[in-house]
PDB file of N, CA and C in Angstrom:
ATOM      1  N   LEU A1329      -2.519 -29.221 -12.398  1.00 82.00           N
ATOM      2  CA  LEU A1329      -2.124 -29.614 -11.058  1.00 82.00           C
ATOM      3  C   LEU A1329      -2.068 -31.128 -10.884  1.00 82.00           C
ATOM      4  N   ASP A1330      -2.835 -31.832 -11.668  1.00 81.00           N
ATOM      5  CA  ASP A1330      -2.948 -33.277 -11.473  1.00 81.00           C
ATOM      6  C   ASP A1330      -1.621 -34.014 -11.598  1.00 81.00           C
ATOM      7  N   SER A1331      -0.727 -33.542 -12.441  1.00 89.00           N
ATOM      8  CA  SER A1331       0.536 -34.247 -12.630  1.00 89.00           C
ATOM      9  C   SER A1331       1.717 -33.494 -12.017  1.00 89.00           C
ATOM     10  N   SER A1332       1.441 -32.548 -11.134  1.00 94.00           N
ATOM     11  CA  SER A1332       2.494 -31.761 -10.498  1.00 94.00           C
ATOM     12  C   SER A1332       2.727 -32.219  -9.065  1.00 94.00           C
ATOM     13  N   ASP A1333       3.985 -32.185  -8.670  1.00 96.00           N
ATOM     14  CA  ASP A1333       4.338 -32.434  -7.276  1.00 96.00           C
ATOM     15  C   ASP A1333       4.480 -31.119  -6.520  1.00 96.00           C
ATOM     16  N   VAL A1334       4.990 -30.097  -7.235  1.00 97.00           N
ATOM     17  CA  VAL A1334       5.235 -28.788  -6.650  1.00 97.00           C
ATOM     18  C   VAL A1334       4.413 -27.763  -7.412  1.00 97.00           C
ATOM     19  N   VAL A1335       3.734 -26.898  -6.664  1.00 97.00           N
ATOM     20  CA  VAL A1335       2.919 -25.845  -7.265  1.00 97.00           C
ATOM     21  C   VAL A1335       3.447 -24.506  -6.765  1.00 97.00           C
ATOM     22  N   CYS A1336       3.857 -23.650  -7.696  1.00 96.00           N
ATOM     23  CA  CYS A1336       4.359 -22.318  -7.346  1.00 96.00           C
ATOM     24  C   CYS A1336       3.254 -21.295  -7.560  1.00 96.00           C
ATOM     25  N   ILE A1337       3.059 -20.455  -6.555  1.00 97.00           N
ATOM     26  CA  ILE A1337       2.047 -19.405  -6.636  1.00 97.00           C
ATOM     27  C   ILE A1337       2.771 -18.069  -6.747  1.00 97.00           C
ATOM     28  N   ALA A1338       2.626 -17.451  -7.899  1.00 95.00           N
ATOM     29  CA  ALA A1338       3.310 -16.179  -8.164  1.00 95.00           C
ATOM     30  C   ALA A1338       2.315 -15.189  -8.760  1.00 95.00           C
ATOM     31  N   VAL A1339       1.371 -14.806  -7.934  1.00 96.00           N
ATOM     32  CA  VAL A1339       0.374 -13.805  -8.334  1.00 96.00           C
ATOM     33  C   VAL A1339       0.394 -12.701  -7.289  1.00 96.00           C
ATOM     34  N   THR A1340      -0.267 -11.597  -7.576  1.00 94.00           N
ATOM     35  CA  THR A1340      -0.310 -10.521  -6.597  1.00 94.00           C
ATOM     36  C   THR A1340      -1.233 -10.913  -5.446  1.00 94.00           C
ATOM     37  N   PRO A1341      -0.935 -10.418  -4.262  1.00 94.00           N
ATOM     38  CA  PRO A1341      -1.780 -10.743  -3.110  1.00 94.00           C
ATOM     39  C   PRO A1341      -3.246 -10.344  -3.311  1.00 94.00           C
ATOM     40  N   GLN A1342      -3.491  -9.348  -4.118  1.00 96.00           N
ATOM     41  CA  GLN A1342      -4.851  -8.876  -4.329  1.00 96.00           C
ATOM     42  C   GLN A1342      -5.725  -9.880  -5.076  1.00 96.00           C
ATOM     43  N   VAL A1343      -5.123 -10.769  -5.844  1.00 97.00           N
ATOM     44  CA  VAL A1343      -5.915 -11.696  -6.659  1.00 97.00           C
ATOM     45  C   VAL A1343      -5.738 -13.162  -6.284  1.00 97.00           C
ATOM     46  N   PHE A1344      -4.918 -13.458  -5.279  1.00 96.00           N
ATOM     47  CA  PHE A1344      -4.624 -14.868  -5.018  1.00 96.00           C
ATOM     48  C   PHE A1344      -5.872 -15.679  -4.692  1.00 96.00           C
ATOM     49  N   GLU A1345      -6.810 -15.118  -3.960  1.00 96.00           N
ATOM     50  CA  GLU A1345      -8.015 -15.875  -3.614  1.00 96.00           C
ATOM     51  C   GLU A1345      -8.805 -16.249  -4.872  1.00 96.00           C
ATOM     52  N   THR A1346      -8.943 -15.297  -5.773  1.00 97.00           N
ATOM     53  CA  THR A1346      -9.673 -15.535  -7.022  1.00 97.00           C
ATOM     54  C   THR A1346      -8.973 -16.580  -7.881  1.00 97.00           C
ATOM     55  N   VAL A1347      -7.653 -16.521  -7.909  1.00 96.00           N
ATOM     56  CA  VAL A1347      -6.874 -17.460  -8.726  1.00 96.00           C
ATOM     57  C   VAL A1347      -6.893 -18.867  -8.128  1.00 96.00           C
ATOM     58  N   LEU A1348      -6.761 -18.978  -6.829  1.00 97.00           N
ATOM     59  CA  LEU A1348      -6.646 -20.296  -6.195  1.00 97.00           C
ATOM     60  C   LEU A1348      -7.974 -20.996  -5.962  1.00 97.00           C
ATOM     61  N   LYS A1349      -9.033 -20.237  -5.786  1.00 96.00           N
ATOM     62  CA  LYS A1349     -10.332 -20.822  -5.436  1.00 96.00           C
ATOM     63  C   LYS A1349     -10.784 -21.950  -6.372  1.00 96.00           C
ATOM     64  N   PRO A1350     -10.662 -21.814  -7.696  1.00 96.00           N
ATOM     65  CA  PRO A1350     -11.145 -22.890  -8.570  1.00 96.00           C
ATOM     66  C   PRO A1350     -10.182 -24.084  -8.708  1.00 96.00           C
ATOM     67  N   LEU A1351      -8.990 -23.991  -8.130  1.00 96.00           N
ATOM     68  CA  LEU A1351      -8.002 -25.063  -8.270  1.00 96.00           C
ATOM     69  C   LEU A1351      -8.228 -26.163  -7.246  1.00 96.00           C
ATOM     70  N   SER A1352      -7.869 -27.392  -7.632  1.00 95.00           N
ATOM     71  CA  SER A1352      -8.004 -28.546  -6.744  1.00 95.00           C
ATOM     72  C   SER A1352      -6.628 -29.076  -6.373  1.00 95.00           C
ATOM     73  N   PHE A1353      -6.219 -28.797  -5.168  1.00 97.00           N
ATOM     74  CA  PHE A1353      -4.923 -29.252  -4.678  1.00 97.00           C
ATOM     75  C   PHE A1353      -5.057 -30.658  -4.108  1.00 97.00           C
ATOM     76  N   GLN A1354      -3.928 -31.370  -4.066  1.00 96.00           N
ATOM     77  CA  GLN A1354      -3.866 -32.732  -3.545  1.00 96.00           C
ATOM     78  C   GLN A1354      -3.079 -32.734  -2.235  1.00 96.00           C
ATOM     79  N   PRO A1355      -3.293 -33.724  -1.382  1.00 96.00           N
ATOM     80  CA  PRO A1355      -2.577 -33.771  -0.098  1.00 96.00           C
ATOM     81  C   PRO A1355      -1.058 -33.798  -0.233  1.00 96.00           C
ATOM     82  N   ASP A1356      -0.553 -34.383  -1.335  1.00 96.00           N
ATOM     83  CA  ASP A1356       0.898 -34.506  -1.492  1.00 96.00           C
ATOM     84  C   ASP A1356       1.541 -33.339  -2.239  1.00 96.00           C
ATOM     85  N   HIS A1357       0.789 -32.334  -2.609  1.00 97.00           N
ATOM     86  CA  HIS A1357       1.364 -31.160  -3.259  1.00 97.00           C
ATOM     87  C   HIS A1357       2.249 -30.381  -2.286  1.00 97.00           C
ATOM     88  N   VAL A1358       3.368 -29.902  -2.809  1.00 98.00           N
ATOM     89  CA  VAL A1358       4.189 -28.924  -2.096  1.00 98.00           C
ATOM     90  C   VAL A1358       3.863 -27.586  -2.732  1.00 98.00           C
ATOM     91  N   VAL A1359       3.403 -26.645  -1.937  1.00 98.00           N
ATOM     92  CA  VAL A1359       2.979 -25.338  -2.441  1.00 98.00           C
ATOM     93  C   VAL A1359       4.034 -24.310  -2.046  1.00 98.00           C
ATOM     94  N   ILE A1360       4.567 -23.606  -3.050  1.00 98.00           N
ATOM     95  CA  ILE A1360       5.545 -22.552  -2.811  1.00 98.00           C
ATOM     96  C   ILE A1360       4.893 -21.222  -3.171  1.00 98.00           C
ATOM     97  N   SER A1361       4.820 -20.336  -2.195  1.00 97.00           N
ATOM     98  CA  SER A1361       4.234 -19.018  -2.417  1.00 97.00           C
ATOM     99  C   SER A1361       5.333 -17.973  -2.547  1.00 97.00           C
ATOM    100  N   PHE A1362       5.256 -17.194  -3.614  1.00 96.00           N
ATOM    101  CA  PHE A1362       6.168 -16.073  -3.817  1.00 96.00           C
ATOM    102  C   PHE A1362       5.499 -14.753  -3.446  1.00 96.00           C
ATOM    103  N   MET A1363       4.360 -14.833  -2.790  1.00 94.00           N
ATOM    104  CA  MET A1363       3.637 -13.637  -2.355  1.00 94.00           C
ATOM    105  C   MET A1363       4.168 -13.253  -0.980  1.00 94.00           C
ATOM    106  N   SER A1364       5.018 -12.267  -0.943  1.00 86.00           N
ATOM    107  CA  SER A1364       5.739 -11.944   0.288  1.00 86.00           C
ATOM    108  C   SER A1364       4.845 -11.488   1.434  1.00 86.00           C
ATOM    109  N   THR A1365       3.662 -10.977   1.148  1.00 91.00           N
ATOM    110  CA  THR A1365       2.818 -10.448   2.227  1.00 91.00           C
ATOM    111  C   THR A1365       1.678 -11.373   2.636  1.00 91.00           C
ATOM    112  N   VAL A1366       1.547 -12.526   2.010  1.00 95.00           N
ATOM    113  CA  VAL A1366       0.458 -13.452   2.338  1.00 95.00           C
ATOM    114  C   VAL A1366       1.006 -14.561   3.236  1.00 95.00           C
ATOM    115  N   LYS A1367       0.490 -14.622   4.457  1.00 96.00           N
ATOM    116  CA  LYS A1367       0.960 -15.615   5.428  1.00 96.00           C
ATOM    117  C   LYS A1367       0.407 -17.009   5.105  1.00 96.00           C
ATOM    118  N   ILE A1368       1.070 -18.002   5.641  1.00 97.00           N
ATOM    119  CA  ILE A1368       0.688 -19.396   5.420  1.00 97.00           C
ATOM    120  C   ILE A1368      -0.749 -19.645   5.868  1.00 97.00           C
ATOM    121  N   ALA A1369      -1.132 -19.091   6.988  1.00 97.00           N
ATOM    122  CA  ALA A1369      -2.499 -19.296   7.491  1.00 97.00           C
ATOM    123  C   ALA A1369      -3.546 -18.792   6.506  1.00 97.00           C
ATOM    124  N   ALA A1370      -3.235 -17.745   5.765  1.00 97.00           N
ATOM    125  CA  ALA A1370      -4.177 -17.224   4.763  1.00 97.00           C
ATOM    126  C   ALA A1370      -4.255 -18.130   3.547  1.00 97.00           C
ATOM    127  N   LEU A1371      -3.188 -18.833   3.249  1.00 97.00           N
ATOM    128  CA  LEU A1371      -3.155 -19.744   2.095  1.00 97.00           C
ATOM    129  C   LEU A1371      -3.818 -21.083   2.374  1.00 97.00           C
ATOM    130  N   GLU A1372      -3.722 -21.547   3.605  1.00 98.00           N
ATOM    131  CA  GLU A1372      -4.174 -22.897   3.952  1.00 98.00           C
ATOM    132  C   GLU A1372      -5.570 -23.252   3.445  1.00 98.00           C
ATOM    133  N   PRO A1373      -6.577 -22.406   3.631  1.00 98.00           N
ATOM    134  CA  PRO A1373      -7.915 -22.808   3.165  1.00 98.00           C
ATOM    135  C   PRO A1373      -8.018 -22.945   1.649  1.00 98.00           C
ATOM    136  N   PHE A1374      -7.146 -22.268   0.922  1.00 97.00           N
ATOM    137  CA  PHE A1374      -7.219 -22.286  -0.535  1.00 97.00           C
ATOM    138  C   PHE A1374      -6.430 -23.426  -1.163  1.00 97.00           C
ATOM    139  N   VAL A1375      -5.475 -23.994  -0.418  1.00 98.00           N
ATOM    140  CA  VAL A1375      -4.652 -25.077  -0.975  1.00 98.00           C
ATOM    141  C   VAL A1375      -4.916 -26.420  -0.297  1.00 98.00           C
ATOM    142  N   ALA A1376      -5.799 -26.437   0.688  1.00 97.00           N
ATOM    143  CA  ALA A1376      -6.146 -27.694   1.357  1.00 97.00           C
ATOM    144  C   ALA A1376      -6.699 -28.671   0.321  1.00 97.00           C
ATOM    145  N   PRO A1377      -6.355 -29.927   0.446  1.00 97.00           N
ATOM    146  CA  PRO A1377      -5.744 -30.622   1.560  1.00 97.00           C
ATOM    147  C   PRO A1377      -4.218 -30.619   1.586  1.00 97.00           C
ATOM    148  N   ALA A1378      -3.566 -29.871   0.689  1.00 97.00           N
ATOM    149  CA  ALA A1378      -2.107 -29.766   0.748  1.00 97.00           C
ATOM    150  C   ALA A1378      -1.721 -29.099   2.065  1.00 97.00           C
ATOM    151  N   THR A1379      -0.671 -29.608   2.693  1.00 96.00           N
ATOM    152  CA  THR A1379      -0.241 -29.042   3.967  1.00 96.00           C
ATOM    153  C   THR A1379       1.202 -28.550   3.936  1.00 96.00           C
ATOM    154  N   ALA A1380       1.964 -28.939   2.924  1.00 98.00           N
ATOM    155  CA  ALA A1380       3.349 -28.471   2.793  1.00 98.00           C
ATOM    156  C   ALA A1380       3.321 -27.137   2.047  1.00 98.00           C
ATOM    157  N   ILE A1381       3.343 -26.055   2.811  1.00 98.00           N
ATOM    158  CA  ILE A1381       3.268 -24.704   2.246  1.00 98.00           C
ATOM    159  C   ILE A1381       4.526 -23.953   2.655  1.00 98.00           C
ATOM    160  N   VAL A1382       5.213 -23.405   1.669  1.00 98.00           N
ATOM    161  CA  VAL A1382       6.472 -22.705   1.899  1.00 98.00           C
ATOM    162  C   VAL A1382       6.367 -21.305   1.324  1.00 98.00           C
ATOM    163  N   ARG A1383       6.899 -20.344   2.059  1.00 97.00           N
ATOM    164  CA  ARG A1383       6.974 -18.966   1.556  1.00 97.00           C
ATOM    165  C   ARG A1383       8.408 -18.675   1.141  1.00 97.00           C
ATOM    166  N   MET A1384       8.561 -17.994   0.010  1.00 95.00           N
ATOM    167  CA  MET A1384       9.881 -17.578  -0.468  1.00 95.00           C
ATOM    168  C   MET A1384       9.797 -16.144  -0.965  1.00 95.00           C
ATOM    169  N   ILE A1385      10.933 -15.467  -0.918  1.00 88.00           N
ATOM    170  CA  ILE A1385      11.026 -14.128  -1.493  1.00 88.00           C
ATOM    171  C   ILE A1385      12.031 -14.207  -2.636  1.00 88.00           C
ATOM    172  N   PRO A1386      11.575 -14.094  -3.879  1.00 82.00           N
ATOM    173  CA  PRO A1386      12.508 -14.109  -5.015  1.00 82.00           C
ATOM    174  C   PRO A1386      13.151 -12.734  -5.196  1.00 82.00           C
ATOM    175  N   MET A1387      14.239 -12.499  -4.494  1.00 84.00           N
ATOM    176  CA  MET A1387      14.910 -11.197  -4.549  1.00 84.00           C
ATOM    177  C   MET A1387      15.622 -11.023  -5.888  1.00 84.00           C
ATOM    178  N   PRO A1388      15.746  -9.794  -6.357  1.00 85.00           N
ATOM    179  CA  PRO A1388      16.316  -9.526  -7.686  1.00 85.00           C
ATOM    180  C   PRO A1388      17.669 -10.181  -7.993  1.00 85.00           C
ATOM    181  N   PRO A1389      18.600 -10.317  -7.041  1.00 86.00           N
ATOM    182  CA  PRO A1389      19.888 -10.935  -7.389  1.00 86.00           C
ATOM    183  C   PRO A1389      19.804 -12.366  -7.923  1.00 86.00           C
ATOM    184  N   ILE A1390      18.660 -13.049  -7.753  1.00 86.00           N
ATOM    185  CA  ILE A1390      18.590 -14.419  -8.266  1.00 86.00           C
ATOM    186  C   ILE A1390      18.678 -14.459  -9.782  1.00 86.00           C
ATOM    187  N   ALA A1391      18.419 -13.332 -10.432  1.00 86.00           N
ATOM    188  CA  ALA A1391      18.566 -13.279 -11.895  1.00 86.00           C
ATOM    189  C   ALA A1391      20.009 -13.568 -12.305  1.00 86.00           C
ATOM    190  N   ARG A1392      20.947 -13.343 -11.385  1.00 90.00           N
ATOM    191  CA  ARG A1392      22.365 -13.618 -11.643  1.00 90.00           C
ATOM    192  C   ARG A1392      22.892 -14.749 -10.767  1.00 90.00           C
ATOM    193  N   CYS A1393      21.957 -15.508 -10.198  1.00 88.00           N
ATOM    194  CA  CYS A1393      22.303 -16.624  -9.303  1.00 88.00           C
ATOM    195  C   CYS A1393      23.135 -16.150  -8.111  1.00 88.00           C
ATOM    196  N   LEU A1394      22.744 -15.006  -7.575  1.00 86.00           N
ATOM    197  CA  LEU A1394      23.429 -14.414  -6.429  1.00 86.00           C
ATOM    198  C   LEU A1394      22.411 -14.049  -5.363  1.00 86.00           C
ATOM    199  N   GLY A1395      22.904 -13.814  -4.186  1.00 84.00           N
ATOM    200  CA  GLY A1395      22.067 -13.276  -3.130  1.00 84.00           C
ATOM    201  C   GLY A1395      21.274 -14.319  -2.386  1.00 84.00           C
ATOM    202  N   PRO A1396      20.616 -13.867  -1.316  1.00 90.00           N
ATOM    203  CA  PRO A1396      19.858 -14.792  -0.478  1.00 90.00           C
ATOM    204  C   PRO A1396      18.482 -15.100  -1.051  1.00 90.00           C
ATOM    205  N   LEU A1397      17.999 -16.282  -0.729  1.00 92.00           N
ATOM    206  CA  LEU A1397      16.641 -16.720  -1.060  1.00 92.00           C
ATOM    207  C   LEU A1397      15.969 -17.123   0.245  1.00 92.00           C
ATOM    208  N   PRO A1398      15.313 -16.187   0.917  1.00 94.00           N
ATOM    209  CA  PRO A1398      14.648 -16.526   2.171  1.00 94.00           C
ATOM    210  C   PRO A1398      13.534 -17.548   1.955  1.00 94.00           C
ATOM    211  N   VAL A1399      13.480 -18.541   2.840  1.00 95.00           N
ATOM    212  CA  VAL A1399      12.469 -19.588   2.745  1.00 95.00           C
ATOM    213  C   VAL A1399      11.967 -19.948   4.149  1.00 95.00           C
ATOM    214  N   TYR A1400      10.638 -20.001   4.273  1.00 96.00           N
ATOM    215  CA  TYR A1400      10.019 -20.412   5.529  1.00 96.00           C
ATOM    216  C   TYR A1400       8.768 -21.223   5.228  1.00 96.00           C
ATOM    217  N   PRO A1401       8.585 -22.327   5.895  1.00 97.00           N
ATOM    218  CA  PRO A1401       9.561 -23.054   6.704  1.00 97.00           C
ATOM    219  C   PRO A1401      10.581 -23.727   5.797  1.00 97.00           C
ATOM    220  N   PRO A1402      11.744 -24.025   6.332  1.00 95.00           N
ATOM    221  CA  PRO A1402      12.780 -24.638   5.507  1.00 95.00           C
ATOM    222  C   PRO A1402      12.437 -26.085   5.166  1.00 95.00           C
ATOM    223  N   LEU A1403      12.028 -26.316   3.951  1.00 96.00           N
ATOM    224  CA  LEU A1403      11.700 -27.653   3.464  1.00 96.00           C
ATOM    225  C   LEU A1403      12.826 -28.084   2.530  1.00 96.00           C
ATOM    226  N   GLU A1404      13.420 -29.219   2.802  1.00 96.00           N
ATOM    227  CA  GLU A1404      14.614 -29.650   2.059  1.00 96.00           C
ATOM    228  C   GLU A1404      14.396 -29.700   0.549  1.00 96.00           C
ATOM    229  N   LEU A1405      13.266 -30.211   0.102  1.00 96.00           N
ATOM    230  CA  LEU A1405      12.983 -30.275  -1.332  1.00 96.00           C
ATOM    231  C   LEU A1405      13.058 -28.889  -1.966  1.00 96.00           C
ATOM    232  N   VAL A1406      12.471 -27.908  -1.330  1.00 96.00           N
ATOM    233  CA  VAL A1406      12.453 -26.541  -1.862  1.00 96.00           C
ATOM    234  C   VAL A1406      13.856 -25.943  -1.824  1.00 96.00           C
ATOM    235  N   GLN A1407      14.563 -26.169  -0.751  1.00 95.00           N
ATOM    236  CA  GLN A1407      15.933 -25.652  -0.653  1.00 95.00           C
ATOM    237  C   GLN A1407      16.808 -26.230  -1.760  1.00 95.00           C
ATOM    238  N   THR A1408      16.660 -27.514  -2.027  1.00 96.00           N
ATOM    239  CA  THR A1408      17.437 -28.165  -3.079  1.00 96.00           C
ATOM    240  C   THR A1408      17.061 -27.619  -4.454  1.00 96.00           C
ATOM    241  N   MET A1409      15.776 -27.417  -4.683  1.00 95.00           N
ATOM    242  CA  MET A1409      15.317 -26.891  -5.976  1.00 95.00           C
ATOM    243  C   MET A1409      15.892 -25.511  -6.274  1.00 95.00           C
ATOM    244  N   PHE A1410      15.963 -24.660  -5.254  1.00 94.00           N
ATOM    245  CA  PHE A1410      16.334 -23.273  -5.476  1.00 94.00           C
ATOM    246  C   PHE A1410      17.803 -22.959  -5.196  1.00 94.00           C
ATOM    247  N   ALA A1411      18.553 -23.892  -4.658  1.00 94.00           N
ATOM    248  CA  ALA A1411      19.967 -23.670  -4.354  1.00 94.00           C
ATOM    249  C   ALA A1411      20.787 -23.194  -5.557  1.00 94.00           C
ATOM    250  N   PRO A1412      20.520 -23.669  -6.784  1.00 93.00           N
ATOM    251  CA  PRO A1412      21.298 -23.173  -7.927  1.00 93.00           C
ATOM    252  C   PRO A1412      21.084 -21.679  -8.231  1.00 93.00           C
ATOM    253  N   LEU A1413      20.054 -21.069  -7.649  1.00 91.00           N
ATOM    254  CA  LEU A1413      19.751 -19.669  -7.944  1.00 91.00           C
ATOM    255  C   LEU A1413      20.345 -18.683  -6.946  1.00 91.00           C
ATOM    256  N   GLY A1414      20.984 -19.177  -5.904  1.00 90.00           N
ATOM    257  CA  GLY A1414      21.555 -18.292  -4.896  1.00 90.00           C
ATOM    258  C   GLY A1414      21.725 -19.037  -3.592  1.00 90.00           C
ATOM    259  N   THR A1415      21.905 -18.287  -2.532  1.00 92.00           N
ATOM    260  CA  THR A1415      22.082 -18.869  -1.217  1.00 92.00           C
ATOM    261  C   THR A1415      20.726 -18.975  -0.525  1.00 92.00           C
ATOM    262  N   VAL A1416      20.272 -20.199  -0.322  1.00 94.00           N
ATOM    263  CA  VAL A1416      18.992 -20.405   0.347  1.00 94.00           C
ATOM    264  C   VAL A1416      19.167 -20.054   1.826  1.00 94.00           C
ATOM    265  N   LEU A1417      18.281 -19.201   2.300  1.00 93.00           N
ATOM    266  CA  LEU A1417      18.334 -18.722   3.682  1.00 93.00           C
ATOM    267  C   LEU A1417      17.141 -19.286   4.450  1.00 93.00           C
ATOM    268  N   PRO A1418      17.314 -20.439   5.113  1.00 96.00           N
ATOM    269  CA  PRO A1418      16.196 -21.026   5.853  1.00 96.00           C
ATOM    270  C   PRO A1418      15.872 -20.178   7.086  1.00 96.00           C
ATOM    271  N   LEU A1419      14.593 -19.866   7.254  1.00 95.00           N
ATOM    272  CA  LEU A1419      14.163 -19.042   8.378  1.00 95.00           C
ATOM    273  C   LEU A1419      13.357 -19.873   9.366  1.00 95.00           C
ATOM    274  N   ARG A1420      13.351 -19.456  10.633  1.00 94.00           N
ATOM    275  CA  ARG A1420      12.705 -20.216  11.699  1.00 94.00           C
ATOM    276  C   ARG A1420      11.277 -19.773  11.988  1.00 94.00           C
ATOM    277  N   SER A1421      10.882 -18.618  11.463  1.00 94.00           N
ATOM    278  CA  SER A1421       9.537 -18.134  11.779  1.00 94.00           C
ATOM    279  C   SER A1421       9.053 -17.148  10.713  1.00 94.00           C
ATOM    280  N   GLU A1422       7.749 -16.932  10.702  1.00 92.00           N
ATOM    281  CA  GLU A1422       7.198 -15.934   9.786  1.00 92.00           C
ATOM    282  C   GLU A1422       7.607 -14.533  10.218  1.00 92.00           C
ATOM    283  N   GLU A1423       7.918 -14.349  11.478  1.00 91.00           N
ATOM    284  CA  GLU A1423       8.410 -13.049  11.934  1.00 91.00           C
ATOM    285  C   GLU A1423       9.772 -12.738  11.304  1.00 91.00           C
ATOM    286  N   GLU A1424      10.653 -13.740  11.262  1.00 92.00           N
ATOM    287  CA  GLU A1424      11.946 -13.559  10.572  1.00 92.00           C
ATOM    288  C   GLU A1424      11.719 -13.254   9.103  1.00 92.00           C
ATOM    289  N   PHE A1425      10.784 -13.972   8.500  1.00 89.00           N
ATOM    290  CA  PHE A1425      10.451 -13.769   7.083  1.00 89.00           C
ATOM    291  C   PHE A1425       9.988 -12.330   6.861  1.00 89.00           C
ATOM    292  N   ALA A1426       9.074 -11.858   7.709  1.00 88.00           N
ATOM    293  CA  ALA A1426       8.531 -10.495   7.569  1.00 88.00           C
ATOM    294  C   ALA A1426       9.622  -9.445   7.743  1.00 88.00           C
ATOM    295  N   ALA A1427      10.615  -9.716   8.573  1.00 89.00           N
ATOM    296  CA  ALA A1427      11.688  -8.750   8.806  1.00 89.00           C
ATOM    297  C   ALA A1427      12.528  -8.512   7.559  1.00 89.00           C
ATOM    298  N   LEU A1428      12.508  -9.443   6.623  1.00 82.00           N
ATOM    299  CA  LEU A1428      13.309  -9.311   5.401  1.00 82.00           C
ATOM    300  C   LEU A1428      12.589  -8.573   4.282  1.00 82.00           C
ATOM    301  N   MET A1429      11.316  -8.281   4.493  1.00 76.00           N
ATOM    302  CA  MET A1429      10.561  -7.609   3.432  1.00 76.00           C
ATOM    303  C   MET A1429      10.716  -6.108   3.519  1.00 76.00           C
TER     304      MET A1429
END
């Protein structure tokens, strides 16, 4: 983590606390969660002092660089990173995000 700007979390929701607890995040880390059922508020205590937390759903069509990539909140850096894999779909709320699951 020490030399990373972006940290991607791609573990099952059942183990994320165990996996994240021993890690030391920095204030400038951008954290991208691929755990579709874990809300930002649940992640915050485990990634603090990092505050840039984004949720994404890696839907199967991205294997062919097709389809939508839902992202909440829409952070430009994350949208730019993932744009080559499909159509980034910026969402306005976690409720919109949950509706896509």
